[in-house]
Amino acid sequence: MRIYFMSICGTGMGNGALLMRALGHDVLGADQNTYPPMSDRLRESGIEILEGYNANRLKALRPDLVVVGNVNTRGNPEVEWLLSNREIPFVSLPELLAREILQKRNTIVVAGTHGKTTTTTLAAHLLRESGLDAGYLIGGVPNDLPTGAHAGSTDAPFVIEGDEYDSAFFDKRSKFIHYCPNILILNNLEFDHADIFRDLEDVKRTFSHLIKIVPENGTILVNSDDPALEDLLHINWAPVLRVGLGDRADLQILNYRESAEGSDFDLIFKGEEWGHVSWPVWGLFNARNASMAALASALASGCPNPVEFPLGALASFNGVKRRQETIHATESTTIMMDFAHHPTAVRHTLESLRGRFPEHRLVMCFEARSNTACRNIHETAFELAFDAADEVHLGAIFRAERYPESERIDLPAMALRLGSKAHAYSTNEELESGLKDSLSNGGKHVVVFLSNGSFDGVPQRIARYLGKPKF
């Protein structure tokens, strides 16, 4: 089948195209902007990339199927041609994945407001290190896997990140509704994606739909420390296993400790010792991510008793890019990037770095870029999270004109309330200058850039400004 991907250079669409190519389909696509690393990976796999959108060109190509990206909307010339002529069928990426892969596999779906990418990567890493040719689709760049997507063997599990965002302009269901979970991981649940959900209850509604499609011979793994998830468990048909810190957890995390090298903890499954984990990753939230991934992997692999599944691969886990990723390090200054753009994720990241660098001045740089971060719905929560840093630099709101002033987060007012340690800037270039002045004062610093976007390249320029790193 000849499949044409619109917006093929996006992470999800590009990885989806690579999966279809691996399955033997003839794949090509187009994007308004073709950019590495995805464009390079696609071309290396023999996938043609066309620049821009052109209805006449699409008509001449005559693909068997068009996959419409989530960012493609009415007004796009190719979308308008597809709708007007109805000569070529079109689907969303989630629908294509379900049809071509997920309906035929033992599928682990990782859902939740935070930790999806890391937990998905952990499960894929554990399964593959155990000897299974597991497939996976990850919404980030894993450090331990060759790519963010792999079809794997048809008789092995498939792990996929379950996003609650909508599927396409013509399918407003959450992506994960398409994903046919046999094992469902529910990491946590908070209000996010303010552009498509009204409030927390609206988010709960779509998660309740996901829970209802887990088969009775499947399993739901739930963070037992999150009360918002407990509210949903009266609607399940599948058995539930709880993972957490308390006594009611089926898989209990005990004796969590951190050191300069990482963290360690013990896992107890239904009263039976599973093992001691010592790994180069910080944060209790990451210990929970690992525990969820380990239990899901054990169940998916067919172990009669989960404690028989090996945990040793956790010691070699190197994480995901943009998740506490170090881009520069000397004896005095470390520069990091992190994807956190929700108050809870920001708080977890700062707490983790505080424990990891107890003798350093913790400097946080934040770019409001996502819809949730740019609106004032979480302004108080962001302020409380930012207060954990020793120094706060607030960059320009990305495309601030998209939001009415009455709905927009007020970063200058927030900086005033946080006091002398906080600074708000009208441009990211001004932030860069202010940060350089701060770092010139000497002492030990750990600087973390928090954004789900590029931060206008400021992190990389700061790293170059500091000179050759010493690793």
Coordinates of C-alpha atoms in Angstrom, one line a residue:
M1 CA 0.0 0.0 0.0
R2 CA 1.2 3.5 -0.8
I3 CA 0.8 5.8 2.2
Y4 CA 1.2 9.5 2.2
F5 CA 1.9 11.3 5.5
M6 CA 1.0 15.0 5.9
S7 CA 3.3 16.8 8.4
I8 CA 5.7 13.9 8.1
C9 CA 8.6 15.6 9.9
G10 CA 6.8 15.8 13.3
T11 CA 8.0 13.3 15.9
G12 CA 4.8 11.2 16.0
M13 CA 4.1 11.3 12.2
G14 CA 7.7 10.7 11.3
N15 CA 8.0 7.7 13.6
G16 CA 4.6 6.4 12.3
A17 CA 6.0 6.7 8.8
L18 CA 9.1 4.7 9.7
L19 CA 6.9 2.0 11.3
M20 CA 4.8 1.7 8.1
R21 CA 8.0 1.5 6.0
A22 CA 9.3 -1.3 8.3
L23 CA 6.0 -3.2 7.6
G24 CA 6.7 -3.1 3.9
H25 CA 4.5 -0.2 2.8
D26 CA 5.6 2.4 0.2
V27 CA 5.8 5.6 2.2
L28 CA 6.2 9.2 1.3
G29 CA 5.0 12.5 2.7
A30 CA 5.1 16.3 2.9
D31 CA 5.7 19.0 5.5
Q32 CA 5.7 22.8 5.5
N33 CA 9.2 22.7 7.2
T34 CA 11.6 19.8 6.7
Y35 CA 14.1 19.7 9.5
P36 CA 16.5 17.2 11.0
P37 CA 16.9 14.9 12.8
M38 CA 13.6 13.4 11.6
S39 CA 14.1 14.5 8.0
D40 CA 17.5 12.7 7.9
R41 CA 16.1 9.5 9.4
L42 CA 13.3 9.4 6.9
R43 CA 15.5 9.9 3.9
E44 CA 18.0 7.3 5.2
S45 CA 15.0 4.9 5.3
G46 CA 14.2 5.6 1.7
I47 CA 11.1 7.8 2.4
E48 CA 10.7 10.8 0.1
I49 CA 9.9 14.1 1.7
L50 CA 8.1 16.8 -0.3
E51 CA 8.1 20.5 0.8
G52 CA 4.9 22.3 1.4
Y53 CA 1.3 21.2 0.6
N54 CA 0.0 21.1 -2.9
A55 CA -3.4 19.7 -3.9
N56 CA -2.5 19.1 -7.6
R57 CA 0.7 17.2 -6.6
L58 CA -1.3 15.0 -4.2
K59 CA -3.8 14.3 -6.9
A60 CA -1.0 13.2 -9.3
L61 CA 0.7 11.0 -6.7
R62 CA -2.5 9.0 -6.1
P63 CA -1.6 7.3 -2.8
D64 CA -3.8 4.5 -1.5
L65 CA -4.2 6.3 1.8
V66 CA -3.4 9.7 3.3
V67 CA -2.6 10.1 7.0
V68 CA -3.6 13.6 8.2
G69 CA -1.5 15.0 11.0
N70 CA -2.9 16.5 14.1
V71 CA -1.6 19.9 13.1
N72 CA -3.3 19.8 9.7
T73 CA -6.7 21.7 9.7
R74 CA -9.3 23.1 7.4
G75 CA -7.8 25.6 4.9
N76 CA -4.8 23.3 4.2
P77 CA -4.9 22.9 0.4
E78 CA -4.4 19.1 0.6
V79 CA -7.1 18.7 3.3
E80 CA -9.6 20.7 1.2
W81 CA -8.8 18.6 -1.9
L82 CA -9.3 15.4 0.1
L83 CA -12.7 16.6 1.5
S84 CA -14.0 18.0 -1.8
N85 CA -13.1 15.1 -4.1
R86 CA -13.3 12.0 -1.8
E87 CA -11.2 10.0 -4.2
I88 CA -8.6 8.9 -1.6
P89 CA -9.4 7.7 1.9
F90 CA -7.7 9.5 4.8
V91 CA -7.2 8.6 8.5
S92 CA -5.5 10.0 11.6
L93 CA -2.2 8.5 12.7
P94 CA -3.8 6.8 15.8
E95 CA -6.4 5.1 13.6
L96 CA -3.6 3.9 11.2
L97 CA -1.5 2.5 14.1
A98 CA -4.5 0.6 15.5
R99 CA -5.4 -0.9 12.1
E100 CA -1.9 -1.9 11.0
I101 CA -0.2 -2.8 14.4
L102 CA -2.0 -2.5 17.7
Q103 CA -5.1 -4.6 17.0
K104 CA -2.7 -7.5 16.2
R105 CA -0.3 -7.2 19.2
N106 CA -0.2 -7.5 23.0
T107 CA -0.2 -3.8 23.6
I108 CA 1.1 -1.8 26.6
V109 CA -0.4 1.7 26.6
V110 CA 1.2 4.3 28.9
A111 CA -1.1 7.1 29.8
G112 CA -1.1 9.9 32.3
T113 CA -0.4 13.6 32.5
H114 CA 3.3 13.2 33.3
G115 CA 5.9 10.6 32.7
K116 CA 4.5 8.9 29.5
T117 CA 7.7 9.2 27.4
T118 CA 10.0 8.0 30.1
T119 CA 7.8 5.1 31.2
T120 CA 7.3 4.0 27.6
T121 CA 11.0 4.1 27.0
L122 CA 11.7 2.2 30.2
A123 CA 9.2 -0.6 29.2
A124 CA 10.7 -0.9 25.7
H125 CA 14.2 -1.0 27.2
L126 CA 13.3 -3.7 29.8
L127 CA 11.5 -5.9 27.3
R128 CA 14.3 -5.7 24.7
E129 CA 17.0 -6.3 27.3
S130 CA 15.0 -9.4 28.5
G131 CA 15.4 -10.9 25.0
L132 CA 12.1 -10.0 23.4
D133 CA 12.0 -8.1 20.1
A134 CA 9.3 -5.7 21.4
G135 CA 7.9 -3.0 19.3
Y136 CA 7.5 0.6 20.5
L137 CA 6.5 4.1 19.5
I138 CA 7.9 6.8 21.7
G139 CA 7.1 10.5 21.7
G140 CA 10.7 11.6 22.4
V141 CA 14.3 10.6 21.6
P142 CA 15.4 7.6 23.8
N143 CA 19.1 7.5 24.6
D144 CA 19.2 3.6 24.9
L145 CA 17.3 2.7 21.8
P146 CA 18.4 3.2 18.2
T147 CA 15.2 5.1 17.2
G148 CA 11.9 6.3 18.7
A149 CA 10.0 3.6 16.8
H150 CA 10.4 -0.1 16.1
A151 CA 7.9 -2.5 14.7
G152 CA 9.4 -5.5 16.5
S153 CA 8.3 -9.1 16.2
T154 CA 4.6 -9.8 15.7
D155 CA 4.6 -12.3 18.6
A156 CA 6.3 -9.8 21.0
P157 CA 4.6 -6.9 22.9
F158 CA 4.2 -3.4 21.5
V159 CA 4.6 -0.4 23.8
I160 CA 3.1 2.9 22.9
E161 CA 2.8 6.3 24.6
G162 CA -0.9 7.0 25.1
D163 CA -1.6 10.7 24.6
E164 CA -4.9 12.2 25.7
Y165 CA -4.7 15.0 23.1
D166 CA -7.2 14.7 20.2
S167 CA -6.5 12.6 17.1
A168 CA -7.2 15.0 14.2
F169 CA -9.4 17.8 13.2
F170 CA -12.0 15.3 12.0
D171 CA -11.6 13.0 15.1
K172 CA -11.7 14.8 18.4
R173 CA -11.3 11.6 20.4
S174 CA -8.2 11.3 22.5
K175 CA -5.4 9.4 20.6
F176 CA -5.3 6.7 23.2
I177 CA -8.9 5.6 22.5
H178 CA -7.5 4.0 19.3
Y179 CA -4.7 2.1 21.0
C180 CA -6.3 -1.2 22.0
P181 CA -4.6 -1.6 25.4
N182 CA -4.1 -5.1 26.8
I183 CA -2.1 -3.6 29.7
L184 CA -2.9 0.0 30.6
I185 CA -0.5 2.1 32.7
L186 CA -2.1 5.1 34.4
N187 CA 0.7 7.2 35.9
N188 CA -1.2 10.2 37.2
L189 CA -4.0 12.5 36.3
E190 CA -4.2 16.4 36.4
F191 CA -5.7 19.2 34.3
D192 CA -3.7 19.8 31.2
H193 CA -4.3 20.7 27.5
A194 CA -6.5 23.7 28.3
D195 CA -7.1 24.2 24.6
I196 CA -9.2 21.0 24.3
F197 CA -10.3 20.2 27.9
R198 CA -12.5 22.4 30.0
D199 CA -11.4 21.3 33.5
L200 CA -10.2 18.2 35.4
E201 CA -13.5 16.5 35.2
D202 CA -13.4 16.8 31.4
V203 CA -9.9 15.1 31.5
K204 CA -11.3 12.4 33.8
R205 CA -14.1 11.8 31.2
T206 CA -11.7 10.9 28.4
F207 CA -9.6 8.7 30.8
S208 CA -12.8 6.9 31.8
H209 CA -13.4 6.0 28.2
L210 CA -9.9 4.5 28.0
I211 CA -10.4 2.4 31.1
K212 CA -13.6 1.0 29.6
I213 CA -11.9 -0.5 26.6
V214 CA -9.3 -2.6 28.5
P215 CA -10.5 -6.2 28.0
E216 CA -11.4 -8.4 31.0
N217 CA -8.2 -10.5 30.4
G218 CA -6.1 -7.4 30.4
T219 CA -4.7 -5.4 33.4
I220 CA -4.8 -1.8 34.5
L221 CA -1.8 -0.6 36.5
V222 CA -2.6 2.5 38.6
N223 CA -0.5 4.9 40.6
S224 CA -2.1 4.3 44.0
D225 CA -0.8 7.6 45.4
D226 CA -2.9 9.7 43.0
P227 CA -6.5 10.2 44.3
A228 CA -7.7 11.5 41.0
L229 CA -7.1 8.1 39.4
E230 CA -8.9 6.3 42.3
D231 CA -12.1 8.2 41.3
L232 CA -12.2 6.3 38.0
L233 CA -11.7 2.7 39.1
H234 CA -15.4 2.0 39.7
I235 CA -15.9 1.7 35.9
N236 CA -13.3 -0.9 35.1
W237 CA -13.9 -4.4 33.8
A238 CA -10.3 -5.5 33.9
P239 CA -8.3 -6.4 37.0
V240 CA -6.4 -3.5 38.7
L241 CA -2.9 -3.6 40.2
R242 CA -1.8 -0.6 42.3
V243 CA 1.8 0.7 42.3
G244 CA 3.0 3.2 44.9
L245 CA 4.5 4.0 48.3
G246 CA 1.6 3.0 50.6
D247 CA 0.6 -0.4 52.1
R248 CA -2.4 -0.7 49.8
A249 CA -0.1 -0.9 46.7
D250 CA 0.3 -4.3 45.1
L251 CA 3.8 -3.3 43.9
Q252 CA 5.3 -1.2 46.7
I253 CA 8.3 1.1 46.4
L254 CA 10.3 1.1 49.6
N255 CA 13.6 2.6 51.0
Y256 CA 14.0 5.2 48.3
R257 CA 17.3 7.1 48.6
E258 CA 19.3 9.5 46.4
S259 CA 23.1 10.0 46.0
A260 CA 25.4 11.8 43.6
E261 CA 25.4 8.7 41.4
G262 CA 21.6 8.3 41.1
S263 CA 19.0 6.7 43.3
D264 CA 18.1 3.3 44.7
F265 CA 15.0 1.6 46.0
D266 CA 13.4 -1.8 46.8
L267 CA 10.4 -3.3 45.0
I268 CA 8.0 -5.6 46.9
F269 CA 5.2 -7.3 44.9
K270 CA 2.3 -8.6 47.0
G271 CA 4.6 -9.2 50.0
E272 CA 7.3 -10.9 47.9
E273 CA 10.7 -9.3 47.4
W274 CA 11.2 -8.5 43.7
G275 CA 14.6 -6.8 43.9
H276 CA 16.8 -3.9 44.7
V277 CA 17.1 -1.2 42.1
S278 CA 20.2 1.0 41.8
W279 CA 20.2 3.2 38.8
P280 CA 21.7 6.5 37.4
V281 CA 18.3 8.4 37.5
W282 CA 17.0 10.8 40.1
G283 CA 13.5 11.6 41.4
L284 CA 10.9 9.5 43.2
F285 CA 8.6 10.1 40.3
N286 CA 11.1 8.3 38.1
A287 CA 11.2 5.4 40.6
R288 CA 7.5 5.1 40.1
N289 CA 7.9 5.3 36.3
A290 CA 10.4 2.4 36.5
S291 CA 8.1 0.4 38.8
M292 CA 5.2 0.8 36.4
A293 CA 7.3 -0.1 33.4
A294 CA 8.8 -3.2 35.2
L295 CA 5.4 -4.6 36.2
A296 CA 3.9 -4.0 32.8
S297 CA 6.9 -5.6 31.1
A298 CA 6.7 -8.6 33.4
L299 CA 3.0 -9.1 32.7
A300 CA 3.4 -8.6 28.9
S301 CA 6.3 -11.0 28.7
G302 CA 4.2 -13.8 30.2
C303 CA 6.1 -14.4 33.4
P304 CA 4.0 -16.6 35.7
N305 CA 5.1 -14.5 38.6
P306 CA 6.2 -10.9 38.0
V307 CA 9.1 -11.2 40.4
E308 CA 10.8 -13.6 38.0
F309 CA 11.2 -10.8 35.5
P310 CA 14.8 -9.3 35.6
L311 CA 15.3 -5.7 36.7
G312 CA 19.0 -5.5 36.0
A313 CA 18.5 -3.5 32.8
L314 CA 17.3 -0.5 34.9
A315 CA 20.9 0.0 36.0
S316 CA 21.9 0.8 32.3
F317 CA 19.0 3.1 31.6
N318 CA 20.2 6.5 30.3
G319 CA 16.9 8.2 29.9
V320 CA 15.4 10.4 27.2
K321 CA 16.6 13.6 25.6
R322 CA 15.1 16.7 27.1
R323 CA 14.4 15.0 30.4
Q324 CA 17.0 16.4 32.8
E325 CA 19.4 16.2 29.9
T326 CA 22.9 17.6 30.5
I327 CA 24.2 19.6 27.6
H328 CA 27.2 21.2 29.4
A329 CA 29.1 20.3 32.6
T330 CA 32.2 21.7 34.3
E331 CA 33.2 21.4 37.9
S332 CA 31.3 24.6 38.7
T333 CA 28.4 24.8 36.2
T334 CA 26.0 22.3 34.8
I335 CA 23.5 23.3 32.0
M336 CA 20.4 21.0 31.6
M337 CA 17.3 20.9 29.5
D338 CA 13.9 19.5 30.6
F339 CA 10.5 19.2 29.0
A340 CA 8.6 20.2 32.1
H341 CA 5.8 22.7 31.2
H342 CA 3.2 21.8 33.9
P343 CA 3.5 23.0 37.5
T344 CA 3.7 19.4 38.9
A345 CA 6.4 18.4 36.4
V346 CA 8.3 21.7 37.2
R347 CA 8.2 20.9 40.9
H348 CA 9.4 17.3 40.4
T349 CA 12.3 18.4 38.3
L350 CA 13.4 21.1 40.7
E351 CA 13.1 18.8 43.7
S352 CA 15.2 16.2 41.9
L353 CA 17.9 18.7 40.9
R354 CA 18.0 20.0 44.5
G355 CA 18.7 16.5 45.8
R356 CA 21.2 15.8 43.0
F357 CA 23.2 19.1 43.3
P358 CA 22.8 20.1 47.0
E359 CA 25.9 22.4 46.9
H360 CA 24.9 24.3 43.7
R361 CA 22.8 27.4 43.2
L362 CA 19.7 26.2 41.4
V363 CA 18.9 28.5 38.5
M364 CA 15.7 27.9 36.6
C365 CA 14.8 29.4 33.2
F366 CA 11.2 28.9 32.0
E367 CA 9.6 29.4 28.6
A368 CA 5.8 29.4 28.6
R369 CA 5.0 27.7 25.3
S370 CA 2.3 25.1 25.7
N371 CA -1.3 26.1 25.9
T372 CA -1.6 25.2 29.5
A373 CA 1.6 27.1 30.4
C374 CA 0.6 30.3 28.6
R375 CA -2.8 30.6 30.3
N376 CA -3.3 31.8 33.8
I377 CA -5.2 28.7 35.0
H378 CA -2.1 27.4 36.8
E379 CA -0.4 30.7 37.6
T380 CA -0.5 30.2 41.4
A381 CA 0.7 26.6 41.1
F382 CA 3.6 27.6 38.8
E383 CA 4.6 30.3 41.3
L384 CA 4.7 27.8 44.1
A385 CA 6.8 25.4 41.9
F386 CA 9.2 28.2 40.8
D387 CA 9.8 29.2 44.4
A388 CA 11.9 26.0 44.9
A389 CA 14.7 27.5 42.8
D390 CA 17.3 29.9 44.1
E391 CA 17.1 32.0 41.0
V392 CA 14.2 32.3 38.5
H393 CA 14.4 33.6 34.9
L394 CA 11.1 33.9 33.1
G395 CA 11.3 34.1 29.3
A396 CA 8.9 35.5 26.7
I397 CA 5.5 33.8 26.3
F398 CA 5.6 32.0 23.0
R399 CA 3.2 33.7 20.6
A400 CA 1.5 35.5 23.4
E401 CA -0.9 37.2 20.9
R402 CA -2.8 33.9 20.7
Y403 CA -4.3 34.5 24.2
P404 CA -6.5 37.3 25.4
E405 CA -4.7 39.4 28.1
S406 CA -7.3 38.4 30.6
E407 CA -6.5 34.7 30.1
R408 CA -2.7 35.0 29.7
I409 CA -0.2 34.1 32.5
D410 CA 1.3 37.2 34.0
L411 CA 5.0 36.5 34.3
P412 CA 6.1 40.0 35.4
A413 CA 3.6 40.0 38.2
M414 CA 4.7 36.5 39.2
A415 CA 8.4 37.7 39.3
L416 CA 7.4 40.6 41.6
R417 CA 5.7 38.3 44.0
L418 CA 8.7 35.9 44.0
G419 CA 10.9 38.8 45.0
S420 CA 14.5 39.7 44.1
K421 CA 15.5 36.2 43.0
A422 CA 13.1 36.3 40.0
H423 CA 13.3 38.2 36.7
A424 CA 10.8 38.4 33.9
Y425 CA 12.0 39.4 30.4
S426 CA 10.1 40.6 27.3
T427 CA 12.4 38.6 25.0
N428 CA 14.4 35.4 25.3
E429 CA 17.5 37.4 24.1
E430 CA 17.1 39.6 27.2
L431 CA 16.9 36.5 29.4
E432 CA 20.1 35.2 27.8
S433 CA 21.9 38.4 28.7
G434 CA 20.6 38.4 32.2
L435 CA 21.6 34.8 32.7
K436 CA 25.1 35.5 31.5
D437 CA 25.4 38.3 34.0
S438 CA 24.2 36.0 36.8
L439 CA 26.7 33.3 35.9
S440 CA 29.6 35.7 35.8
N441 CA 29.3 36.2 39.5
G442 CA 31.1 32.9 40.2
G443 CA 30.2 30.0 42.4
K444 CA 28.6 26.6 41.6
H445 CA 25.5 26.7 39.5
V446 CA 23.1 24.2 38.0
V447 CA 21.0 25.8 35.3
V448 CA 17.9 24.1 34.0
F449 CA 15.9 25.3 30.9
L450 CA 12.3 24.3 31.2
S451 CA 10.3 24.3 27.9
N452 CA 8.5 22.0 25.5
G453 CA 10.0 23.9 22.6
S454 CA 13.3 25.3 21.5
F455 CA 13.6 28.3 23.9
D456 CA 14.9 30.1 20.8
G457 CA 18.2 28.3 21.1
V458 CA 19.2 30.0 24.3
P459 CA 20.3 26.8 26.1
Q460 CA 22.8 25.9 23.4
R461 CA 24.2 29.5 23.2
I462 CA 24.7 29.6 26.9
A463 CA 26.5 26.2 26.7
R464 CA 28.8 27.6 24.0
Y465 CA 29.3 30.8 25.9
L466 CA 30.6 28.9 28.9
G467 CA 33.3 27.2 26.7
K468 CA 34.5 23.7 26.3
P469 CA 32.7 21.4 28.8
K470 CA 34.6 19.1 31.1
F471 CA 32.8 15.7 31.4

